[in-house]
Tab-separated table of C-alpha atoms and ligand atoms in Angstrom:
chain	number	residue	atom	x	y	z
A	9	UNK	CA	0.000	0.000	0.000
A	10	UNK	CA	1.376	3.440	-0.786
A	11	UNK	CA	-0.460	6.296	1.053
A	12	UNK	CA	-0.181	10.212	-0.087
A	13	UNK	CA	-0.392	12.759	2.013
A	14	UNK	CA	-2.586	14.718	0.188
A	15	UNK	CA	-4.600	13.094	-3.030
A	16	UNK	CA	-7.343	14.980	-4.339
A	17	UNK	CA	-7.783	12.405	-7.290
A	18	UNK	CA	-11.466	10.963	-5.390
A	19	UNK	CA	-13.086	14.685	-4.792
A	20	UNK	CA	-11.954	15.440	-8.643
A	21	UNK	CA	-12.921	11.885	-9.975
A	22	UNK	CA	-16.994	12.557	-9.229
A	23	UNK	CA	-16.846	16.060	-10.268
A	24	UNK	CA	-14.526	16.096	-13.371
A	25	UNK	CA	-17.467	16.006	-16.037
A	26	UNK	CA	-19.043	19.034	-14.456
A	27	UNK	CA	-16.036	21.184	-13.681
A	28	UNK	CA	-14.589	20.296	-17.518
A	29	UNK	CA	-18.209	21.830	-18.581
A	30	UNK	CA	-18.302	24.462	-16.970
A	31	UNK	CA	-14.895	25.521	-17.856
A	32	UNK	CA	-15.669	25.161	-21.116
A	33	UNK	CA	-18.715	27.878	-21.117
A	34	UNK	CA	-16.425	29.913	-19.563
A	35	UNK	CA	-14.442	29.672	-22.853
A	36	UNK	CA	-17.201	30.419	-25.302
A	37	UNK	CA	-18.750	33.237	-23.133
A	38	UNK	CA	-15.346	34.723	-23.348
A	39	UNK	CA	-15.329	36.848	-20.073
A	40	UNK	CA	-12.344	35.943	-18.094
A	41	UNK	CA	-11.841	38.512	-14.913
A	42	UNK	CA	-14.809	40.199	-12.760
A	43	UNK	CA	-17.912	38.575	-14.169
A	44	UNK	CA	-20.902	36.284	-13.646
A	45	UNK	CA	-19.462	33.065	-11.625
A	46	UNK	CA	-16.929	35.364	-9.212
A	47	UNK	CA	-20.345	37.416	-8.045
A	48	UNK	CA	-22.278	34.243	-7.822
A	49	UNK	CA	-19.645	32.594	-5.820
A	50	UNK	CA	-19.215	35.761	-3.502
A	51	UNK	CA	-22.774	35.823	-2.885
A	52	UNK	CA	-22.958	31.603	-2.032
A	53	UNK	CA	-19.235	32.171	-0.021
A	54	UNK	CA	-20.840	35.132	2.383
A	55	UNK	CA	-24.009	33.526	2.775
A	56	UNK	CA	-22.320	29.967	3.612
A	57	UNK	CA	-20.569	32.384	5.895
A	58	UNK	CA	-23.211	34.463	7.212
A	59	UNK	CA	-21.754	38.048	6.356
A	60	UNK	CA	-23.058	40.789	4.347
A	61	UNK	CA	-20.004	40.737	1.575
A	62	UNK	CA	-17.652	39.200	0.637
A	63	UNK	CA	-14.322	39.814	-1.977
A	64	UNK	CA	-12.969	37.597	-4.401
A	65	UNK	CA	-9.559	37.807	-4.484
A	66	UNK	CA	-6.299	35.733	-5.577
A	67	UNK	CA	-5.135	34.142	-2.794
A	68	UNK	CA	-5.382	33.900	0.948
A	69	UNK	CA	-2.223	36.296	1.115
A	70	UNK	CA	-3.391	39.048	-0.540
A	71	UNK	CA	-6.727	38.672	1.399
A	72	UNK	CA	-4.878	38.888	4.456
A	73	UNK	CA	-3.264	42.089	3.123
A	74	UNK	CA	-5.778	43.945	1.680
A	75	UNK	CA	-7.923	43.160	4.939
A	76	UNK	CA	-5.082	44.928	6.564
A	77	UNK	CA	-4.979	47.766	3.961
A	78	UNK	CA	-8.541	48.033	3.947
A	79	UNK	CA	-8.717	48.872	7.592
A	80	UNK	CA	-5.551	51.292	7.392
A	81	UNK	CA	-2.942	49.791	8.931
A	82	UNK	CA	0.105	51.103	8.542
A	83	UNK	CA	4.125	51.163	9.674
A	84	UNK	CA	3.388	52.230	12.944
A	85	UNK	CA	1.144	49.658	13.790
A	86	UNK	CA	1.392	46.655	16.097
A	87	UNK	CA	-0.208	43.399	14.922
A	88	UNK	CA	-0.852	40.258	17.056
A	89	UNK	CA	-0.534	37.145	15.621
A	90	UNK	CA	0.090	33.629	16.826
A	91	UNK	CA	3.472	32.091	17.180
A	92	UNK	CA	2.521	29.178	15.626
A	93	UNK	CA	0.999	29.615	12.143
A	94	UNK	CA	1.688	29.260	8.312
A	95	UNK	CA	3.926	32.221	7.240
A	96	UNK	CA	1.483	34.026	5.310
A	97	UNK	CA	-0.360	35.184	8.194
A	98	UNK	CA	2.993	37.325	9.501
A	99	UNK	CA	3.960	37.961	5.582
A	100	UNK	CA	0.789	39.965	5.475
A	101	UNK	CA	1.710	41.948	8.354
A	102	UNK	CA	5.461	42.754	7.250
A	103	UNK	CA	4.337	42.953	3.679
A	104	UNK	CA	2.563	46.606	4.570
A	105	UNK	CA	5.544	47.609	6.881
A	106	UNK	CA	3.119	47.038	9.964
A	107	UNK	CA	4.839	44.743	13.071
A	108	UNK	CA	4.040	41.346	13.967
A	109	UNK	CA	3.783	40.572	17.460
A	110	UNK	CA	3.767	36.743	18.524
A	111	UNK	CA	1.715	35.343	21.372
A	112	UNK	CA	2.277	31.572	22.355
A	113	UNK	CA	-0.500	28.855	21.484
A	114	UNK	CA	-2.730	26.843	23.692
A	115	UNK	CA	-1.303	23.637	24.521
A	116	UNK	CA	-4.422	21.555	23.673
A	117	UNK	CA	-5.714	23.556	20.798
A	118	UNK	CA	-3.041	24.909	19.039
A	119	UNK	CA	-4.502	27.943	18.201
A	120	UNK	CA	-3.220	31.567	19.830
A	121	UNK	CA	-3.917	31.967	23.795
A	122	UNK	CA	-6.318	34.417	24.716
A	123	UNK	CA	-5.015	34.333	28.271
A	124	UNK	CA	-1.598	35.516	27.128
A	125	UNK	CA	-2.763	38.347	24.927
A	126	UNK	CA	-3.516	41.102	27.174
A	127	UNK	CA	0.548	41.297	28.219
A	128	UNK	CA	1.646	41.794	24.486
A	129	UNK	CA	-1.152	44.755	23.977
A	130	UNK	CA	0.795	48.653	24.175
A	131	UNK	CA	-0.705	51.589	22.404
A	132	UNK	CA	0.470	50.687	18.889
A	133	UNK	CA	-1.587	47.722	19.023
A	134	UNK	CA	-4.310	47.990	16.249
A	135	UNK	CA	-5.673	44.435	15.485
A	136	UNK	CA	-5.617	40.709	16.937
A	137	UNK	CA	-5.195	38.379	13.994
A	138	UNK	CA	-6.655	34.628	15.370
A	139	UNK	CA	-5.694	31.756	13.339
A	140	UNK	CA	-8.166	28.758	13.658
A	141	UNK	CA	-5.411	26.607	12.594
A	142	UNK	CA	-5.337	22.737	11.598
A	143	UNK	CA	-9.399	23.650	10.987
A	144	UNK	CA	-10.304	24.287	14.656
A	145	UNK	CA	-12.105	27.466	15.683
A	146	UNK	CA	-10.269	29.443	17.826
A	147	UNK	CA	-11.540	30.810	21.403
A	148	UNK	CA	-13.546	33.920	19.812
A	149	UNK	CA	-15.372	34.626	22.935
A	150	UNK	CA	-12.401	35.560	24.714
A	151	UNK	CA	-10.557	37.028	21.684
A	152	UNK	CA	-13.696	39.162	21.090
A	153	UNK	CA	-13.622	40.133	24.843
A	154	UNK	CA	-9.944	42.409	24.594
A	155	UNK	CA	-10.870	43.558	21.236
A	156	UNK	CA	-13.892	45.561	22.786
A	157	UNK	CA	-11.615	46.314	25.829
A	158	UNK	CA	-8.799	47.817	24.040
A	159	UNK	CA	-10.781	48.454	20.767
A	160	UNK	CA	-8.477	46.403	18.297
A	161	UNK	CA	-9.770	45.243	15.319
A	162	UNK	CA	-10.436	41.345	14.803
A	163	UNK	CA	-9.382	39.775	11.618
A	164	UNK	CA	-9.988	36.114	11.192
A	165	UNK	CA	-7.104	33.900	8.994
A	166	UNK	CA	-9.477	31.758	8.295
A	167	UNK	CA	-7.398	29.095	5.286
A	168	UNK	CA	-7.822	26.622	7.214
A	169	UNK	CA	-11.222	26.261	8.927
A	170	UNK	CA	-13.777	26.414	6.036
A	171	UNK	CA	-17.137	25.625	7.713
A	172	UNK	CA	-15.801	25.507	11.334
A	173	UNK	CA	-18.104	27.324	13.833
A	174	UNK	CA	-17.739	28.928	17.336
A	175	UNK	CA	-20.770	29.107	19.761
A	176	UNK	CA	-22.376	27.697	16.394
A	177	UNK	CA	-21.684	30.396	14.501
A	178	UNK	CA	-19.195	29.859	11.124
A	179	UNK	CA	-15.351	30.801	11.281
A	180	UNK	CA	-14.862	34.155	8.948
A	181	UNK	CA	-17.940	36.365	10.351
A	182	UNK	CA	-16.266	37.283	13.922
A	183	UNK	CA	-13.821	39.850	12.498
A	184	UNK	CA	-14.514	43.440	10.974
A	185	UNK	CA	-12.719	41.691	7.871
A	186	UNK	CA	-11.361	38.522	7.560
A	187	UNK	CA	-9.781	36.064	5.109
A	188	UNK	CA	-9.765	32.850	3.423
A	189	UNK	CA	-7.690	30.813	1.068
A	190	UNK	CA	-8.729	28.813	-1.732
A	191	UNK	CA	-5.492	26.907	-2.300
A	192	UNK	CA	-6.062	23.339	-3.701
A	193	UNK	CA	-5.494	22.116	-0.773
A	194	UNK	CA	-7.182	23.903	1.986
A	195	UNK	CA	-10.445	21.828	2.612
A	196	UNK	CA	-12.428	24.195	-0.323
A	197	UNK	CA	-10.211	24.089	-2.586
A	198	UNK	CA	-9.753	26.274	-6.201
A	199	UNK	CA	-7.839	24.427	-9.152
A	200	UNK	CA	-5.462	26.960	-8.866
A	201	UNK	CA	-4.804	29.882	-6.209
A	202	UNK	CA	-7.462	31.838	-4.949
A	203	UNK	CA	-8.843	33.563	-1.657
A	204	UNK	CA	-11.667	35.862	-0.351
A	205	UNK	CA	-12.551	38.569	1.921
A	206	UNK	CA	-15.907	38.432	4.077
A	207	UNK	CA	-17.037	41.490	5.966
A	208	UNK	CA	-20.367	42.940	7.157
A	209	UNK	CA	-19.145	46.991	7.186
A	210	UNK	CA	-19.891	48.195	3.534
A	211	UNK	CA	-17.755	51.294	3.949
A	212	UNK	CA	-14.316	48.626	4.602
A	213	UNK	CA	-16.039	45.923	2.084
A	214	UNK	CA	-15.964	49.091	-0.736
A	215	UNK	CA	-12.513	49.933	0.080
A	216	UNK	CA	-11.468	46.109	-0.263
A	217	UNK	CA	-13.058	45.897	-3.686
A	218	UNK	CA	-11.458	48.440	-4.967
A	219	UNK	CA	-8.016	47.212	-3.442
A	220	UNK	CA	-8.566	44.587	-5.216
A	221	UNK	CA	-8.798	46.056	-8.720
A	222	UNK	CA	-6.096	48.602	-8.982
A	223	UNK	CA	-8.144	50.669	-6.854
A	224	UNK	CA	-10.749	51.273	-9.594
A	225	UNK	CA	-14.643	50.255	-9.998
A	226	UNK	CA	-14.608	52.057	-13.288
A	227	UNK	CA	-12.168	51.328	-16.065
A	228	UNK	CA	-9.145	53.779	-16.294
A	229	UNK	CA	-10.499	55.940	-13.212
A	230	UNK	CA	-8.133	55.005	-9.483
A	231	UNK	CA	-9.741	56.303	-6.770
A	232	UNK	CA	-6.686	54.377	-3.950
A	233	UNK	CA	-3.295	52.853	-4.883
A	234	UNK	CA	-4.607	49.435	-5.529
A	235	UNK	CA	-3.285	45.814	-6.242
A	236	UNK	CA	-4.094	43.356	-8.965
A	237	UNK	CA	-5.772	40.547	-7.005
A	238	UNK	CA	-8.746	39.719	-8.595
A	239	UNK	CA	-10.170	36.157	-8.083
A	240	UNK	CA	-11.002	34.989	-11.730
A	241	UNK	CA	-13.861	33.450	-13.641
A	242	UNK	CA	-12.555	29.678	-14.502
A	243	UNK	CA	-11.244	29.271	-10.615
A	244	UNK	CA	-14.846	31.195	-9.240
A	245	UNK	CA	-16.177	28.434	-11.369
A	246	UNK	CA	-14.522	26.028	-10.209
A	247	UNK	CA	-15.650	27.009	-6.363
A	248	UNK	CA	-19.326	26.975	-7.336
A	249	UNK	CA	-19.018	23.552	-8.040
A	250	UNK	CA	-16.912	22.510	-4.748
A	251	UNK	CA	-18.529	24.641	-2.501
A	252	UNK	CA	-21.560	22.407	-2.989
A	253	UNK	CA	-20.008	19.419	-1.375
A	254	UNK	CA	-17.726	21.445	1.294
A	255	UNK	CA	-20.389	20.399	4.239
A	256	UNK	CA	-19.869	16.253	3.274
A	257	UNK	CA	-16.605	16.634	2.809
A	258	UNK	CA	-15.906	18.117	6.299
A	259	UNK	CA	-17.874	15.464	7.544
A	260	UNK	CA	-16.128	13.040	6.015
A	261	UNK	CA	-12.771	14.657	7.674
A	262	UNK	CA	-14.462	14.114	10.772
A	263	UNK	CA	-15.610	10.360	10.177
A	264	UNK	CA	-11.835	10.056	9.228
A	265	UNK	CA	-10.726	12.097	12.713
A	266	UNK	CA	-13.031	10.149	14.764
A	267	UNK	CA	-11.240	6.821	13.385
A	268	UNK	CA	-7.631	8.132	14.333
A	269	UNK	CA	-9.199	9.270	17.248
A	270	UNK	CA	-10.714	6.063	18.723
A	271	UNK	CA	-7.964	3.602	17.320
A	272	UNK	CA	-4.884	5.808	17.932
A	273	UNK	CA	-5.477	6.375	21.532
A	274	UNK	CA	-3.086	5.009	24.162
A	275	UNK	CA	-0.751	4.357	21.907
A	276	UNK	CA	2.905	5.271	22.829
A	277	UNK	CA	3.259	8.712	23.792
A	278	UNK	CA	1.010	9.764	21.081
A	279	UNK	CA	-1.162	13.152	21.920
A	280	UNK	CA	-4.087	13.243	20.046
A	281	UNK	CA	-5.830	16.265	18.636
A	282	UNK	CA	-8.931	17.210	21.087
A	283	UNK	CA	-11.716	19.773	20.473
A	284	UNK	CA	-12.757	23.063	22.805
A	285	UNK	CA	-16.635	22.743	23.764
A	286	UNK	CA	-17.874	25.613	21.872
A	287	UNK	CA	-15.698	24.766	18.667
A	288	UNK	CA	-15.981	22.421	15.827
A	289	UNK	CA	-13.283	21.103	14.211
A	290	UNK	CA	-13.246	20.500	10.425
A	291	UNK	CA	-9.610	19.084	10.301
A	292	UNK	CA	-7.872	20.690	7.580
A	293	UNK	CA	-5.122	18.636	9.574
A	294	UNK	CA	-4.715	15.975	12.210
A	295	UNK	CA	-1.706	16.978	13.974
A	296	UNK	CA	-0.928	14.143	16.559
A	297	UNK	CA	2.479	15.124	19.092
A	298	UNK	CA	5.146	12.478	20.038
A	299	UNK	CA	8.806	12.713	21.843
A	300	UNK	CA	9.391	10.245	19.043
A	301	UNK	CA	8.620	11.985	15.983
A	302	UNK	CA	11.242	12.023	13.402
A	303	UNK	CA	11.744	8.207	14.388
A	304	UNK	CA	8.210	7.363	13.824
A	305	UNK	CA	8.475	9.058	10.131
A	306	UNK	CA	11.340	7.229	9.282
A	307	UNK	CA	9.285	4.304	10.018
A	308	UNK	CA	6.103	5.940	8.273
A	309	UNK	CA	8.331	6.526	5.012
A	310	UNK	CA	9.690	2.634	5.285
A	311	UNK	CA	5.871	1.791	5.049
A	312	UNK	CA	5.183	4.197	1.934
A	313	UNK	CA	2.642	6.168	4.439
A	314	UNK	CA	3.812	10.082	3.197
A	315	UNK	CA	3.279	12.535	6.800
A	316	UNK	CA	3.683	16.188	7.053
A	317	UNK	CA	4.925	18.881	9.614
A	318	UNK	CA	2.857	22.101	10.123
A	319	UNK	CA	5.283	23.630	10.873
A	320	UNK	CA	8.766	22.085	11.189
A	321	UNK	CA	10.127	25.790	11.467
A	322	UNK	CA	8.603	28.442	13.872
A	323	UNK	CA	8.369	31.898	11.904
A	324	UNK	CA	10.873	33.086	14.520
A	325	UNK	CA	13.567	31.020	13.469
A	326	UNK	CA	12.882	31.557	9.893
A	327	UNK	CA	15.670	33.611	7.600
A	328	UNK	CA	13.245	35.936	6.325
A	329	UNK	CA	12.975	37.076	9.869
A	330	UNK	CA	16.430	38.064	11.530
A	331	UNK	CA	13.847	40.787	13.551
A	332	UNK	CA	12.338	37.982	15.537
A	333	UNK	CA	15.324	36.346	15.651
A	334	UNK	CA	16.020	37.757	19.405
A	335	UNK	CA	12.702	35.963	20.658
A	336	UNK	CA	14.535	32.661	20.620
A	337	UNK	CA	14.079	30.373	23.836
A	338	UNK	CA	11.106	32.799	24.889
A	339	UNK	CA	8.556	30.928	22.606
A	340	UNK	CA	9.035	27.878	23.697
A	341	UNK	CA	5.622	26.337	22.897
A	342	UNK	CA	6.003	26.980	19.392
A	343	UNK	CA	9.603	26.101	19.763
A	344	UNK	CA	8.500	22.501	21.315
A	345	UNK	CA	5.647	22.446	19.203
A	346	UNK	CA	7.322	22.261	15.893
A	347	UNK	CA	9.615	19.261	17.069
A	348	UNK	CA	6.540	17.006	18.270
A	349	UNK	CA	3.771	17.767	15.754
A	350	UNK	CA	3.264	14.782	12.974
A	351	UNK	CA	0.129	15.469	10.720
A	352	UNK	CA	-1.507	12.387	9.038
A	353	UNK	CA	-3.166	12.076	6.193
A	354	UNK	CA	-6.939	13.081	6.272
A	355	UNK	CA	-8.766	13.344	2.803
A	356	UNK	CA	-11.972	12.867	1.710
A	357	UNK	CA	-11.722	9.274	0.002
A	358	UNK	CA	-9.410	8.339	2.300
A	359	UNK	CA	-10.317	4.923	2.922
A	360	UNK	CA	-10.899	2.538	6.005
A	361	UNK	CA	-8.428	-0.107	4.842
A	362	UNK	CA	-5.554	2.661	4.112
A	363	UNK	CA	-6.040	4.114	7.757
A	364	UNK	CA	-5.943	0.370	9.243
A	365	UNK	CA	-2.835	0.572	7.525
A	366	UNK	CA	-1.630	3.901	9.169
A	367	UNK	CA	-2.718	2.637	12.386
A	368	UNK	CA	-1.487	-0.035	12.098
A	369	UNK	CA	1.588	1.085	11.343
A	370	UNK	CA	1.961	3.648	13.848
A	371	UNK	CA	1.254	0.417	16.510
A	372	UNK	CA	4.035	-1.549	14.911
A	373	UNK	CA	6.269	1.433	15.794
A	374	UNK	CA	5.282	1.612	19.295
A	375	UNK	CA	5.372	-2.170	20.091
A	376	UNK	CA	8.877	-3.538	18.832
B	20	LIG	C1	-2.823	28.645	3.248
B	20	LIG	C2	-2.750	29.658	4.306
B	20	LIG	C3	-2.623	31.019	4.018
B	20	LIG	C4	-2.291	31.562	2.670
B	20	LIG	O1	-3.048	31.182	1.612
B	20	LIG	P1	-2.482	31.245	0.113
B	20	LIG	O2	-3.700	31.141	-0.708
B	20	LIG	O3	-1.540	30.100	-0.049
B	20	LIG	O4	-1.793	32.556	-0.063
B	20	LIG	C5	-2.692	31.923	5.055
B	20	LIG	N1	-2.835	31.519	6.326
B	20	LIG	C6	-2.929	30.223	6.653
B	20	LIG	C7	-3.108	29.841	8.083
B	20	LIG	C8	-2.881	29.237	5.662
B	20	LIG	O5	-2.954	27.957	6.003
């Protein structure tokens, strides 16, 4: 048996006919950027969401930027972001001049501690950026709580929790303006890159589409110093299709979740993932922890079973940022984090007899 870590050959197989289709009326109708299926899908994306708007755009990046540009934040700023997250979230930051400031992760969730927010606020601090990362809300009530007390802005980086919900309400309507990505990967998926902006303040959502377009609404008239990121008509067409079958699919991430979960535990020193009360989980990833990590992939990679690390390098430590480069051995969470997390495959069409095999596998490991 030879297990990816990512295949998204069974979601594609069922809907090939349809996407090849549509494509192909895209071609005849000959309207490439701005038209019929990017409004349609920002209409179904903000009301899947619950928010007013929301802005196509081409990647979860630039969504994250012009979210940030929308709001005016500038070089003097202060942002807070976790410790722990994909890169783009502190690129987004540093891409407008502004400052990232990192705050350590809960050790059960993952995702950014509220309780050890409040210390890293001063008066530059304009907005808290939460990252429900690996697919798992974050704790919004609490985050929500210092953003009316010190009046920061809340912007959600929300790649990675399509159809997750806090206090049953969906992931990407909490902040003033917050952002998705539509990489192929992330659980809804473009055929390409692609991202989008949900908000529900038209003023900042009329700002963002103009960002968005060179800073135009009319041809040849720039009202703001704009960007090219416009989320176009073959991968909006694409998402109309998907987003259709984004609810079973996250369901079937759980089904697959709850089968690590129950035959994976007491095993080793293996730390499962485990789920807040109010949140849901739609596991982009299933990050388990072990003292034994880079042993156990060896032995995963003997067995043809492909695993990932999100992340095996803490943006601290990374080149691109000498300036954090002092808060080494202060972020220890992240630090230990990134040399204990394994993530195992989860697809949809990942099947039962593949993840006997992983378990399996990951037994074998533990019991010779
Ligand atoms: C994927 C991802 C992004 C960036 O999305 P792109 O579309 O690749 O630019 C941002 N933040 C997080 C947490 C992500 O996982």
């Amino acid at each position: 048996m030879k297990i990816p870590f990512l295949s998204l050959e069974h979601i594609h197989q069922k809907i090939k006919k349809e996407l090849l289709i549509s494509i192909e009326n895209i071609i005849d109708k000959n309207h490439f950027i701005l038209g019929e299926e990017l409004t349609q899908f920002e209409q179904s994306w903000a009301k899947y969401t619950n928010v007013k708007n929301c802005i196509g755009v081409a990647n979860g990046l630039e969504a994250l930027t012009i979210a940030l540009k929308a709001l005016e934040i500038n070089q003097n700023d202060e942002i807070i972001v976790p410790s722990n997250t994909y890169i783009a979230t502190l690129l987004a930051v540093s891409n407008i001049g502004a400052k990232p400031i990192l705050v350590e992760p809960d050790e059960k969730t993952y995702n950014i501690n509220p309780a050890l927010i409040e210390e890293k606020i001063t008066k530059k601090t304009k907005a808290i950026i939460p990252v429900h990362l690996y697919g798992q809300a974050c704790a919004m009530d609490k985050i929500l709580e210092l953003s009316n007390r010190y009046n920061l802005f809340i912007i959600e980086d929300n790649a990675q929790a399509q159809g997750a919900t806090y206090n049953n309400q969906k992931t990407g309507s909490f902040g003033i303006i917050n952002a998705t990505s539509f990489y192929p990967g992330k659980n809804l998926g473009a055929l390409g890159d692609a991202g989008a902006i949900t908000t529900n303040d038209t003023e900042i959502a009329k700002k963002a589409f103009l960002l968005r377009n060179y800073g135009s609404n009319k041809k040849y008239y720039n009202e703001i110093k704009g960007l090219n990121s416009r989320l176009d008509e073959i991968q909006a067409a694409v998402l109309n299709i998907k987003i259709k079958h984004l609810e079973n699919w996250n369901k079937e991430r759980n089904s697959i979740a709850d089968y690590y979960l129950n035959n994976l535990k007491g095993i080793g020193d293996i730390i499962l993932p485990t789920t807040e009360e109010k949140s849901s989980h739609v596991y982009h990833q299933f990050v388990i922890r072990t003292k034994y990590r880079d042993k156990l992939i060896e032995h995963l990679t003997k067995k043809n079973i492909q695993t990932l690390i999100h992340y095996p390098i803490p943006p601290h430590f990374q080149k691109a940022y000498p300036e954090l480069a002092k808060l080494k051995g202060k972020l220890v969470i992240a630090e230990n984090l990134s040399k204990s997390i394994l993530s195992l495959p989860i697809y949809p069409g990942l099947k039962e007899i593949e993840l006997d095999y992983i378990i399996n596998s990951i037994n074998d490991f533990f019991h010779v």
